[in-house]
PDB file of C-alpha atoms in Angstrom:
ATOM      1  CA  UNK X  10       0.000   0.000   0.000  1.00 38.00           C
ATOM      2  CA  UNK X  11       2.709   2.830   0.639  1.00 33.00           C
ATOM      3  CA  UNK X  12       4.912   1.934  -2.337  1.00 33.00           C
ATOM      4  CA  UNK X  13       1.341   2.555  -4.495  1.00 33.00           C
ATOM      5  CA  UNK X  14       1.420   5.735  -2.922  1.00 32.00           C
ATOM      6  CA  UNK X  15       5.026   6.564  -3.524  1.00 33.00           C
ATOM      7  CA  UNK X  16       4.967   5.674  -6.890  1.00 36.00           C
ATOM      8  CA  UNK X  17       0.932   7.022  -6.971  1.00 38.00           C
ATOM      9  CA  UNK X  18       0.012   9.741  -4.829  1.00 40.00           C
ATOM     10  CA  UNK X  19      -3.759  10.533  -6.380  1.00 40.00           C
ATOM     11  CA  UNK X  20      -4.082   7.182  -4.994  1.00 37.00           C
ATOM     12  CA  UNK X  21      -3.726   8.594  -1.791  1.00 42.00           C
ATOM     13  CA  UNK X  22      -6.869  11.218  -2.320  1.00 46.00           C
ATOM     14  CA  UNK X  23      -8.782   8.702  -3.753  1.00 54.00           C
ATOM     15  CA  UNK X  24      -9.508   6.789  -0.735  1.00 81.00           C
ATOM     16  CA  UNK X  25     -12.676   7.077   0.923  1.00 81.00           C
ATOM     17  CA  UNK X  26     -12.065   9.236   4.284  1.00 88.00           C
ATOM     18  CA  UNK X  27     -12.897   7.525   7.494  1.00 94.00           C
ATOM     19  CA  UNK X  28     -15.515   9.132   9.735  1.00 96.00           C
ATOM     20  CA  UNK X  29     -12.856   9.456  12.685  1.00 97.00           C
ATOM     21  CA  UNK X  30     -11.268  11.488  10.017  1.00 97.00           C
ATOM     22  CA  UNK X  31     -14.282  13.808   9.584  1.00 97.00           C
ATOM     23  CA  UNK X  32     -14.253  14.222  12.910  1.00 97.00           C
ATOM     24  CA  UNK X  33     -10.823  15.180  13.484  1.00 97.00           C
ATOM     25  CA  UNK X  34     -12.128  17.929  10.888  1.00 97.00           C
ATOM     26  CA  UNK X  35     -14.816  18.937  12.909  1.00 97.00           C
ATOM     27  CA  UNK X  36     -13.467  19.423  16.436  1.00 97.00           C
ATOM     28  CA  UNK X  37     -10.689  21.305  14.545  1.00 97.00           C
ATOM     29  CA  UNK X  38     -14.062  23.177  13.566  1.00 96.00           C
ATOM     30  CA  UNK X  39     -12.961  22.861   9.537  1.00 97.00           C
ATOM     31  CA  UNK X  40     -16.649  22.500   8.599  1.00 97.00           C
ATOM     32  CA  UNK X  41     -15.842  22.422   4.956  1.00 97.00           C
ATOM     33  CA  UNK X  42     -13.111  19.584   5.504  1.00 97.00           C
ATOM     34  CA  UNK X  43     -16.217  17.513   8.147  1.00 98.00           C
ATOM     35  CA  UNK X  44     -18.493  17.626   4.676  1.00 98.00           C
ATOM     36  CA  UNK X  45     -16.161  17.057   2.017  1.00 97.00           C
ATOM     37  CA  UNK X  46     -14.628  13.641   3.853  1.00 97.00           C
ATOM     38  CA  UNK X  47     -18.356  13.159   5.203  1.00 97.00           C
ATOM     39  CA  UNK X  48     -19.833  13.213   1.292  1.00 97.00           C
ATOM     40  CA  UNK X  49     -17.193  11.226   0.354  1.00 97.00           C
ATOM     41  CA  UNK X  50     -18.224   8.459   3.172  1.00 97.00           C
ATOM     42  CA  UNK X  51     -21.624   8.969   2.202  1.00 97.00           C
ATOM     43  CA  UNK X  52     -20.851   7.765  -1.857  1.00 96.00           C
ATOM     44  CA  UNK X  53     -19.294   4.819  -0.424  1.00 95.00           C
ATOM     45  CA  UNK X  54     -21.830   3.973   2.204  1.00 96.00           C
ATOM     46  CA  UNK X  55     -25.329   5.521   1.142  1.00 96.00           C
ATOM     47  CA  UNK X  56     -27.334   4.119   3.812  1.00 96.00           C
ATOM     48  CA  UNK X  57     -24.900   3.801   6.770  1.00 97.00           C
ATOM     49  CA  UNK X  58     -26.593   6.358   9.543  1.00 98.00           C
ATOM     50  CA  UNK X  59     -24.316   7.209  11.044  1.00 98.00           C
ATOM     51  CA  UNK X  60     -22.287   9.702   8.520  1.00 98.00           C
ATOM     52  CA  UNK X  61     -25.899  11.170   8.062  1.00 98.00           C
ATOM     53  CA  UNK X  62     -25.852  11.890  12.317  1.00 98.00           C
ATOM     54  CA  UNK X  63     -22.377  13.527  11.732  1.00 98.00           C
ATOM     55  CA  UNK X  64     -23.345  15.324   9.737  1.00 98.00           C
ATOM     56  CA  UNK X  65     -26.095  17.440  11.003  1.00 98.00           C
ATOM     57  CA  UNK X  66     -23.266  17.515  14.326  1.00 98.00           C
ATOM     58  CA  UNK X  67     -21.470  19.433  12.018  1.00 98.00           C
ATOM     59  CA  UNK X  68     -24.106  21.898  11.174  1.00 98.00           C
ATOM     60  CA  UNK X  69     -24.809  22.327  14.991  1.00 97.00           C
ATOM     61  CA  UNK X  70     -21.261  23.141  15.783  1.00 95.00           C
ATOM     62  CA  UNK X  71     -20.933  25.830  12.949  1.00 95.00           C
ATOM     63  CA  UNK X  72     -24.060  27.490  14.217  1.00 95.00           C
ATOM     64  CA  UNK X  73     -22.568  27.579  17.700  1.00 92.00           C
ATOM     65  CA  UNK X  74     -19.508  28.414  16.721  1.00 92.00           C
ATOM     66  CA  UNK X  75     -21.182  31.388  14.331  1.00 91.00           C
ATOM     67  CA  UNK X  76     -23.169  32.751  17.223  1.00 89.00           C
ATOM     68  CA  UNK X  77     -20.147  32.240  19.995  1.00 85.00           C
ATOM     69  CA  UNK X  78     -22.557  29.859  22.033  1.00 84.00           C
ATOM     70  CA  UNK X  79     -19.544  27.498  22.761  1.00 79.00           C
ATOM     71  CA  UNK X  80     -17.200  30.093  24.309  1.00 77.00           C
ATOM     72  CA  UNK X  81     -17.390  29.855  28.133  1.00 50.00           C
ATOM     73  CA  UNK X  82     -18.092  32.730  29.344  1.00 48.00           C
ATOM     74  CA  UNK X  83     -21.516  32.561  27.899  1.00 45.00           C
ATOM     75  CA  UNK X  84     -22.231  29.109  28.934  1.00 53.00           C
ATOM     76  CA  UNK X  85     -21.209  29.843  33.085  1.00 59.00           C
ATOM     77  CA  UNK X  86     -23.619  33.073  32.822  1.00 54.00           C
ATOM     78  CA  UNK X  87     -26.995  31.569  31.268  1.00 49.00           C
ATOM     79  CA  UNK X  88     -27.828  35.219  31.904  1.00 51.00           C
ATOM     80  CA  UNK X  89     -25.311  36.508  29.598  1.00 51.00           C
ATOM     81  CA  UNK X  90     -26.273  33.579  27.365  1.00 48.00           C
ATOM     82  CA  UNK X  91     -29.947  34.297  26.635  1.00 49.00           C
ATOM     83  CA  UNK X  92     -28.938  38.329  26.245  1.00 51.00           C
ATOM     84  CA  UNK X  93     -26.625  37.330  23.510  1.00 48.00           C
ATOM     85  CA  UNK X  94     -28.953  34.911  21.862  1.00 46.00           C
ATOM     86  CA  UNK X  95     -31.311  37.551  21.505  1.00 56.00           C
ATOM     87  CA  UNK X  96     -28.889  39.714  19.240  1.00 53.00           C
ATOM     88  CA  UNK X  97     -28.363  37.096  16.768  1.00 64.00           C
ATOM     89  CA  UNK X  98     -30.939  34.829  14.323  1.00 80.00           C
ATOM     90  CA  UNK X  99     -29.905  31.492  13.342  1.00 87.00           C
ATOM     91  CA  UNK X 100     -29.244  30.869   9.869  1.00 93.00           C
ATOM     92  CA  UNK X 101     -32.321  29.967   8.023  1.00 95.00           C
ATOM     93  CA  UNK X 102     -30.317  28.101   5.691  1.00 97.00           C
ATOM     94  CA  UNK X 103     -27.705  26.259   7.522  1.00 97.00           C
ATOM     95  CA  UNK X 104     -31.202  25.430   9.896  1.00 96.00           C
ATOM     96  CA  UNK X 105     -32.710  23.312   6.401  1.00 97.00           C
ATOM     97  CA  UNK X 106     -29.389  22.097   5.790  1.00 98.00           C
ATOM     98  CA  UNK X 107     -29.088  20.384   9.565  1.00 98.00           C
ATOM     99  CA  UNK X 108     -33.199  19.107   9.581  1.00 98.00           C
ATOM    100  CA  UNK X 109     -32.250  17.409   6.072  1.00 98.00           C
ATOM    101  CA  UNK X 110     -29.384  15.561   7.702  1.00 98.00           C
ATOM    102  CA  UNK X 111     -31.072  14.847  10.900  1.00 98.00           C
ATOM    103  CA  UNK X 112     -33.978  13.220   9.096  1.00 98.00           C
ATOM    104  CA  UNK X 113     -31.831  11.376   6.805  1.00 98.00           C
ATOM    105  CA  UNK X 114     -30.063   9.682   9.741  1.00 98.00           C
ATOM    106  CA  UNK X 115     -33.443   8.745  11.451  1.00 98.00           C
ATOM    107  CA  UNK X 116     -34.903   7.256   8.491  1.00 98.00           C
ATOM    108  CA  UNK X 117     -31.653   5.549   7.612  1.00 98.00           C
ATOM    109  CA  UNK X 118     -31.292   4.444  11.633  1.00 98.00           C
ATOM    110  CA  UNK X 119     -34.520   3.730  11.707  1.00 98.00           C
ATOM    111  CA  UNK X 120     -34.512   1.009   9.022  1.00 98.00           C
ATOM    112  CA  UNK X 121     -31.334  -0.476  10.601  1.00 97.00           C
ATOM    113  CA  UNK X 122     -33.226  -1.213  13.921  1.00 98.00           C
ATOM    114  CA  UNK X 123     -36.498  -2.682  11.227  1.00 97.00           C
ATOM    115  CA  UNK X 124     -33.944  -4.925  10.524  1.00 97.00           C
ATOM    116  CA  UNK X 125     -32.127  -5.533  13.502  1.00 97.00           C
ATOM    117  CA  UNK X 126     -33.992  -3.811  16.759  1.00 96.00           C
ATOM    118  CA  UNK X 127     -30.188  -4.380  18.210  1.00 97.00           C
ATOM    119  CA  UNK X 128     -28.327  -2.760  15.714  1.00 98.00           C
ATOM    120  CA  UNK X 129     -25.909  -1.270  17.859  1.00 97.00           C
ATOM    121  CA  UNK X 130     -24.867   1.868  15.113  1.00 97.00           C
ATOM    122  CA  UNK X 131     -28.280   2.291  14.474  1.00 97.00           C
ATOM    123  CA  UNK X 132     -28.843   3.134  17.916  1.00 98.00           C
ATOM    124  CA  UNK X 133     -26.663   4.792  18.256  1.00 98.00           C
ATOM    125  CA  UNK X 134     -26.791   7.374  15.206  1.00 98.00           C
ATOM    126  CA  UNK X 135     -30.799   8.006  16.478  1.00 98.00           C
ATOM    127  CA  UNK X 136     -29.133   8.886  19.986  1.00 97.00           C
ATOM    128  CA  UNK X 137     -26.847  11.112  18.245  1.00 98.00           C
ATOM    129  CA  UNK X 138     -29.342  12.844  15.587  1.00 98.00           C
ATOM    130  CA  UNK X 139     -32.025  13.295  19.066  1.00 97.00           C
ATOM    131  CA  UNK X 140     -28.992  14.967  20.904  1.00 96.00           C
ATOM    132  CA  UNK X 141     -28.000  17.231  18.270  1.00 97.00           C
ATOM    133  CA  UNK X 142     -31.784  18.029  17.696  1.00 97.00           C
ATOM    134  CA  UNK X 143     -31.872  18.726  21.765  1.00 94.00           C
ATOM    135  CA  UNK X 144     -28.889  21.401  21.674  1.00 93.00           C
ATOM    136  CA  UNK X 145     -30.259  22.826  18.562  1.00 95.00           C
ATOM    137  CA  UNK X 146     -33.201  23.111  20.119  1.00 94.00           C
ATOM    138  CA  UNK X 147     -32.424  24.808  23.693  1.00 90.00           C
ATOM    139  CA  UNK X 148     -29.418  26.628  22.577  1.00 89.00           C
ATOM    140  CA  UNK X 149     -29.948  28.229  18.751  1.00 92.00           C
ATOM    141  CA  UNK X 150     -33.671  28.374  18.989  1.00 92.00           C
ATOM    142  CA  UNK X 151     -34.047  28.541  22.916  1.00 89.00           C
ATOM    143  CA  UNK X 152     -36.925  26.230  22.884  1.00 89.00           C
ATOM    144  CA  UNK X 153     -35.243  24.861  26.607  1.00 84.00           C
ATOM    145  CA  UNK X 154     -38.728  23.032  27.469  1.00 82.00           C
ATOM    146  CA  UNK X 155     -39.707  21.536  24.606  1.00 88.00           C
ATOM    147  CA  UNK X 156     -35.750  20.476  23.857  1.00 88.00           C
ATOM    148  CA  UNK X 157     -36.536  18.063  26.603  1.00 87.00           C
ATOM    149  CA  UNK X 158     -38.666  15.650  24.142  1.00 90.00           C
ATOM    150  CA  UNK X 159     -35.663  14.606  21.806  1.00 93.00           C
ATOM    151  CA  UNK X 160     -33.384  14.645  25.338  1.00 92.00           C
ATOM    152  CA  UNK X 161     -35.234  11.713  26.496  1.00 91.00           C
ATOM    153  CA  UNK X 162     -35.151   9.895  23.276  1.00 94.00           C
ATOM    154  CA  UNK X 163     -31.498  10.617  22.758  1.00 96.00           C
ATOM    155  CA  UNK X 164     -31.185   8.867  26.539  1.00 92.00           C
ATOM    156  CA  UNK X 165     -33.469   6.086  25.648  1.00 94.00           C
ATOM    157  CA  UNK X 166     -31.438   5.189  22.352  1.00 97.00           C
ATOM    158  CA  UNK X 167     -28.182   5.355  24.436  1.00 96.00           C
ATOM    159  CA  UNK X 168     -30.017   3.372  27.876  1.00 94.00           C
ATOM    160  CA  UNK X 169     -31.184   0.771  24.959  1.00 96.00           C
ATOM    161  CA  UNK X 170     -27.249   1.248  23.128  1.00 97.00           C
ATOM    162  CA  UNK X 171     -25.720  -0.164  27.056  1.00 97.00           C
ATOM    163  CA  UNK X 172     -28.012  -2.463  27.684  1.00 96.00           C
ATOM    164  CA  UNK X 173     -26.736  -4.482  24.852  1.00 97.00           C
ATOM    165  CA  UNK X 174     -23.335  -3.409  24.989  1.00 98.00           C
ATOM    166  CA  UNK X 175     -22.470  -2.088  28.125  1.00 97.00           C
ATOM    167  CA  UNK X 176     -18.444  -1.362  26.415  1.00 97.00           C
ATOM    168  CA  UNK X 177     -20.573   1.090  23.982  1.00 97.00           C
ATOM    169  CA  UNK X 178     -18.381   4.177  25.964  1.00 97.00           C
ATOM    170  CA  UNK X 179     -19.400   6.928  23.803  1.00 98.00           C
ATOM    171  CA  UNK X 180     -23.325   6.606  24.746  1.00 97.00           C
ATOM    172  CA  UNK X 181     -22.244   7.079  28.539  1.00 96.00           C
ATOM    173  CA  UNK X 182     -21.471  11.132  27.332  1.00 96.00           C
ATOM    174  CA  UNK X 183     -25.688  10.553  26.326  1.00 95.00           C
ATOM    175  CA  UNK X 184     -26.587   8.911  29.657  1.00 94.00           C
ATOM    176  CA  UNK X 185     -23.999  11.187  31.783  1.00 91.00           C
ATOM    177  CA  UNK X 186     -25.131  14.837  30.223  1.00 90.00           C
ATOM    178  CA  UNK X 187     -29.069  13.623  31.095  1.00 88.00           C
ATOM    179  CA  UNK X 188     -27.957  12.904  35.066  1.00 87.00           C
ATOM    180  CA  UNK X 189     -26.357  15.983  35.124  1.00 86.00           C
ATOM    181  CA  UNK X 190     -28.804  18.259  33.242  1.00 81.00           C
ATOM    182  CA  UNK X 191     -31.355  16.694  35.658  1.00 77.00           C
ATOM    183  CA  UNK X 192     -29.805  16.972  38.466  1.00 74.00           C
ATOM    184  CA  UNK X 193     -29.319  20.564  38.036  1.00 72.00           C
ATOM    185  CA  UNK X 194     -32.789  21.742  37.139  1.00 66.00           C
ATOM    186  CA  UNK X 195     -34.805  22.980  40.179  1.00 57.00           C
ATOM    187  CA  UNK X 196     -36.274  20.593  42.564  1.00 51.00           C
ATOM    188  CA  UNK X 197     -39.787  21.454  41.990  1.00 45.00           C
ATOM    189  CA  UNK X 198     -39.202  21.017  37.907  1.00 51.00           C
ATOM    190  CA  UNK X 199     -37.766  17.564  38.471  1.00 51.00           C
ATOM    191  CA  UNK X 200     -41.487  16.461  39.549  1.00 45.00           C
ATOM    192  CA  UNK X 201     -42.607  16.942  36.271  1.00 52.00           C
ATOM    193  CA  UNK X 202     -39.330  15.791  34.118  1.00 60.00           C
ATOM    194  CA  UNK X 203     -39.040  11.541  33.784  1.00 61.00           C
ATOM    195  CA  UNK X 204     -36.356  10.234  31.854  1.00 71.00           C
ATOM    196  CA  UNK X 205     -35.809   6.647  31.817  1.00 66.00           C
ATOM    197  CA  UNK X 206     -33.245   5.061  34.329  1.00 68.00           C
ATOM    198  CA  UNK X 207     -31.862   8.650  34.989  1.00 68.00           C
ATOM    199  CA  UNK X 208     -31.566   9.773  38.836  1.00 69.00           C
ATOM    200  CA  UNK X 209     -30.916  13.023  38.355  1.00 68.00           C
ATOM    201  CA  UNK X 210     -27.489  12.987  40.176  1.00 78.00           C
ATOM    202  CA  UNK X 211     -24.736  14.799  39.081  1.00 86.00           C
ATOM    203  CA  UNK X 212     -21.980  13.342  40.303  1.00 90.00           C
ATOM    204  CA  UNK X 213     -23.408  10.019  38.405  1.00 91.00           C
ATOM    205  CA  UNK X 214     -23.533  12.166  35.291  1.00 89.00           C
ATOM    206  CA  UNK X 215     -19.584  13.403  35.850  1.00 93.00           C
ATOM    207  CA  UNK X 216     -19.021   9.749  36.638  1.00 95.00           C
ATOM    208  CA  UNK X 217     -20.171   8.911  33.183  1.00 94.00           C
ATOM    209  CA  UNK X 218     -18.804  11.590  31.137  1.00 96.00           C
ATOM    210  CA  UNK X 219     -15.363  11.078  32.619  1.00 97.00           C
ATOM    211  CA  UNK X 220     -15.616   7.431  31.593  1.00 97.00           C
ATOM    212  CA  UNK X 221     -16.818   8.833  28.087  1.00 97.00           C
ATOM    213  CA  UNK X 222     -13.834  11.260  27.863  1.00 97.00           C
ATOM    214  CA  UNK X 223     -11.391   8.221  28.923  1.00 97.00           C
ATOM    215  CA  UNK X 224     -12.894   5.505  26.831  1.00 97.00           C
ATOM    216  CA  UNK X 225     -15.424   6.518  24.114  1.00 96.00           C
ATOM    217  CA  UNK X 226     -13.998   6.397  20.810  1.00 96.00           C
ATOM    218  CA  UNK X 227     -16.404   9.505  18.696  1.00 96.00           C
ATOM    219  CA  UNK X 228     -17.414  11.421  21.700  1.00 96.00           C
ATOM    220  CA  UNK X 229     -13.846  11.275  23.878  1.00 96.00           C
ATOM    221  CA  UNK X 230     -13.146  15.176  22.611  1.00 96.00           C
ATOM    222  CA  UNK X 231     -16.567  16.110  22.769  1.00 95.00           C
ATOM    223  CA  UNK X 232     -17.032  14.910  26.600  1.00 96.00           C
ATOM    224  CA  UNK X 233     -13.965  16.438  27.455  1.00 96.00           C
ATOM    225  CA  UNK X 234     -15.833  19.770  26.063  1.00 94.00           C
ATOM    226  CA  UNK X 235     -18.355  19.540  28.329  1.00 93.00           C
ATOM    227  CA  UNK X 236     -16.830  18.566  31.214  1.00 94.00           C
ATOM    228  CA  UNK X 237     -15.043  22.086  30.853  1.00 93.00           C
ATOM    229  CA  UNK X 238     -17.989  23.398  30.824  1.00 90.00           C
ATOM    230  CA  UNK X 239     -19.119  21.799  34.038  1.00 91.00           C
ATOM    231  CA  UNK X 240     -15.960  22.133  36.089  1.00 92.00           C
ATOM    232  CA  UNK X 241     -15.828  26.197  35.032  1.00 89.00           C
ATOM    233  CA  UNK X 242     -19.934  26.288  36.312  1.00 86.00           C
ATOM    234  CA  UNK X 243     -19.049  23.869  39.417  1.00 88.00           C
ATOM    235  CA  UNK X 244     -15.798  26.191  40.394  1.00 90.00           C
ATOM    236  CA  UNK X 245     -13.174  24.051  39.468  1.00 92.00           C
ATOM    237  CA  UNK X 246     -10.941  25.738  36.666  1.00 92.00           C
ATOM    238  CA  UNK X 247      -8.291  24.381  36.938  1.00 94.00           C
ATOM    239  CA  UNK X 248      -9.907  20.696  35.828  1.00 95.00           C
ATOM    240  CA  UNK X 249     -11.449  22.511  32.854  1.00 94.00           C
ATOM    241  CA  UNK X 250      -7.872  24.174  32.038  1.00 95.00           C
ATOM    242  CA  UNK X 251      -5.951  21.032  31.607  1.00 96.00           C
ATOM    243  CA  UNK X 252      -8.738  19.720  29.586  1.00 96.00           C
ATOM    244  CA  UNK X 253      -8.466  23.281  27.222  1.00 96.00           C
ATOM    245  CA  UNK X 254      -4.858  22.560  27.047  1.00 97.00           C
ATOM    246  CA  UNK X 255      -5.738  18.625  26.057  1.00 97.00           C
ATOM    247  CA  UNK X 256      -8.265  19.632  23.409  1.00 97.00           C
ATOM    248  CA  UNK X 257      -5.601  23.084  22.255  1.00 96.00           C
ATOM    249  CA  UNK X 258      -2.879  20.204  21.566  1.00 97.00           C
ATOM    250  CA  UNK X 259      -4.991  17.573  19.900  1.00 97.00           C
ATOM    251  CA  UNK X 260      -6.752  19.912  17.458  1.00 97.00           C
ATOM    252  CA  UNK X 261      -4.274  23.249  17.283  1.00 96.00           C
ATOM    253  CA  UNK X 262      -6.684  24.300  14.321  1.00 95.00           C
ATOM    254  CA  UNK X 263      -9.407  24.842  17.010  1.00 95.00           C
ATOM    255  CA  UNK X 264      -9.363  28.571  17.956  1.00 93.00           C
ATOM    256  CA  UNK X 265     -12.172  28.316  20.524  1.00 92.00           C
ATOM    257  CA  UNK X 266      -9.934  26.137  22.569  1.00 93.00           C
ATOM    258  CA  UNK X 267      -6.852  28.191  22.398  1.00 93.00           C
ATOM    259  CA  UNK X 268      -8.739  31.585  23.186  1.00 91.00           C
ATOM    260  CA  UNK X 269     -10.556  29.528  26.052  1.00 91.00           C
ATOM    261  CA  UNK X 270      -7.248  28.081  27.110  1.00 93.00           C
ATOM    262  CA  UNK X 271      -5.113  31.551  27.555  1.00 92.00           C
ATOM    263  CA  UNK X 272      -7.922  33.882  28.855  1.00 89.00           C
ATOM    264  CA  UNK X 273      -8.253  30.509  31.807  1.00 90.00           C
ATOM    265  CA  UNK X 274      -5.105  30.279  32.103  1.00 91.00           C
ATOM    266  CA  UNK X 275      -4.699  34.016  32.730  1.00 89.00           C
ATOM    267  CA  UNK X 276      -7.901  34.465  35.560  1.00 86.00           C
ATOM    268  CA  UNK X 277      -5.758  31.729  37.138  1.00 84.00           C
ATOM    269  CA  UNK X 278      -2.590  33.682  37.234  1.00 78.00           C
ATOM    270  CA  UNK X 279      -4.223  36.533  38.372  1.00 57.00           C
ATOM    271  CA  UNK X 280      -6.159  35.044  41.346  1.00 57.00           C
ATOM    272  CA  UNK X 281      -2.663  33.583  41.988  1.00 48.00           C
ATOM    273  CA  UNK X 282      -1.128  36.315  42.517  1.00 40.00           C
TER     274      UNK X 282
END
């Protein structure tokens, strides 16, 4: 294979990109790079879900990233975060764009699971395409209550996902996130919210995401992105700053993570001194 390559290289481009390659793309947040290997997958593999899941991640992320929902000092002030919402629309177009993808992946994970009700990627692409649908939701369109319909599907999928393969790591980021975001709603809203198996206990949900950040395969940088998050919210920066500086040196194309990283890094050294 390398010599064809040597003596070949267009053989090199000609090879259908992996989806861990996409994703390298898309936590470096090259959106252009995620679709281009992503459509590529997708020629090879029409009805595989799961590139179809990816890829409405990847139209999430750009509309985060577009209106600077994912940089933390908007995410530890929800005050600050629903004022700055309120300046920006979403992108009408990018917003077809992700529904397209999103309901390609759930009729394509849906047939899977016709097929095979254990299909462990079908599951698994529905639990992504629900979960992408649920931050879409409560964080572009600031639906928050009604996000919580496709949150408990994305949970069941991933509760289903363990119960047949408890090794699955990435859907313990699924299962994790829903302890957590339960357990830090109000106590008189958690008499009307139910999901599934969920106690509502946060350090259950930490539990979880750690294990997703250490051992999930897809979602290992993503969980380390939101247990940033969590540790900056639960006063504990300097957990979220070694993570900024993991994420910084496994995708330096990322500038969210460097700009997170330094002005961290630099509230640190002040309080320090």
């Amino acid at each position: 294979m390398l010599a064809a390559i040597l003596v070949c290289p267009a053989l090199a481009g000609a090879e259908t990109p992996t989806i861990d390659q996409a994703l390298h793309h898309l936590y470096n947040f090259d959106f252009q790079a995620t679709h281009d290997a992503l459509d590529r997958y997708i020629e090879a593999h029409p009805e595989d879900p799961l590139p179809y899941a990816f890829r409405a991640s990847a139209y999430l992320f750009y509309e985060l990233d577009r209106l600077k929902v994912l940089e933390a000092e908007f995410l530890i002030d929800d005050e600050k975060l629903v004022e700055k919402k309120k300046k920006v629309e979403p992108d009408p177009a990018n917003r077809a764009r992700f529904l397209s993808a999103v309901a390609d992946a759930t009729k394509r994970g849906e047939a899977a699971l016709r097929d095979n009700p254990n299909d462990k990627m079908g599951l698994f692409a529905l639990c992504i395409t629900q979960g992408v649908t649920t931050d879409y939701m409560a964080l572009v369109e600031k639906k928050q209550i009604s996000s919580l319909g496709p949150a408990k599907r994305s949970n069941n999928y991933a509760q289903q996902l363990l119960k047949i393969d408890p090794k699955f790591y990435d859907a313990y980021l699924t299962v994790g996130f829903s302890d957590y975001m339960v357990g830090s709603l109000p106590f008189f809203v958690r008499w009307f919210v139910h999901f599934d198996n969920v106690s509502g206990s946060k350090e259950r949900g930490l539990e979880n995401l750690q294990l997703a950040a250490s051992e999930g395969h897809y979602f290992k940088a993503f969980s380390k992105i939101l247990i940033a998050i969590i540790s900056l919210r639960e006063r504990k920066p300097q957990v979220s700053q070694k993570l900024l500086a993991e994420l910084a040196h496994d995708y330096p194309g990322n500038p969210l993570f460097r700009k997170e990283l330094v002005k961290l890094s630099n509230k640190l050294g002040m309080a320090a001194n």
